[in-house]
Amino acid sequence: MTQHISITEFLSNNLTGEHRVALTEMLHDIVNACKKIALAIDQGALAGNMGSLGSENVQGEVQKALDVITNDIFIETNQLSGYVAGMASEEMDDVIEVAETQRQKGQYLLLFDPLDGSSNVNVNISVGTIFSILKSAKVKPGLADFLQAGTQQICAGYALYGTSTMLVLTTGNGVNGFTLDGSVGEFYLSHPDIKVPVDTQEFAINMSNYRFWQEPVQRYIDECLQGEEGVRKKDFNMRWVASMVAEVHRILVRGGVFMYPIDSKLQSKGGKLRLMYEANPMSFIVEQAGGASTTGIQRILEVHPNGLHQRVPVMMGSRNEVERIAAYHSKKIAR
Ligand code: P6P
């Protein structure tokens, strides 16, 4: 087997700039948290943690035992470095305060979705953890300190608990992927300098919502379905895993476009996916890999947040397709 370098060695050789030491320490804890989550998921039903708790989270979604288990793991493990001054989780209504004794070294904010796609867990389909790191202006951050545009992120990444466990991350200098070697419990560089193909023939969307979509999205999908007989003059393939991390990872590896647009059912909520700990980190990664990410109206990374759990329409992936979708929204390309 070719000698791969470990994530620890990779970060030591490649992290630069003012956040270098802090990121090294915070990513060490994030990696450990993801290893623990991978173990909890691997044990699956045998550990008796696949069921539903009957409770609902702040999103109004039924909580799985693993939602709470993984949330606890992420919170506990990421208070050890001394650099995290505050956290925010999909599973918790308010910001998570970090004790003064555990934020002695620096002021960073860690936002995360501990188990994205958790409804897939008990049917053994890939799920993931998504995280985003921001700089805090305050030693003791409040809600307002979290509400920064996605362009302010200093790091973003995800763990994918799939056929193998992977960690994919960016610190603003490209995107790199690491695979967990379970025999030694270490992540090794397996996907250096990931780039999203600029063109694609594959889209990912929940087609059952077709009748609720706005016209530009219906137009785009109609043209894909018309294939080579239509204006696109090429056939398209479709995928839908109902797990954003799995979809985006596939797109990073082979191209494609992931779409969860606004629709008439979701109008009042603003969309399905959350800006701060789903859309922003995934957009940072996709853009760093040469892709694009839009709400249809604007670049996702430039959305100014008005709430911790704000939702946005999300269309991201192969740049030329995302730019076409945005042009249909702005009517720059007539039918
Ligand atoms: P639907 C998972 O719950 C999630 O937030 C994303 O990971 C996924 O892309 C989407 O929702 C799936 O939504 O409507 O297909 O169940």
Coordinates of C-alpha atoms in Angstrom, one line a residue, residues 55 81 150 161 167 174 220 236 269:
S55 CA -38.7 14.4 21.3
S81 CA -8.3 22.9 23.0
G150 CA -20.1 32.7 5.2
Y161 CA -19.8 8.1 7.5
L167 CA -13.0 13.9 6.6
G174 CA -8.1 24.4 -1.5
Y220 CA -33.8 23.8 -15.4
F236 CA -28.7 13.8 -17.6
K269 CA -39.5 29.0 6.5

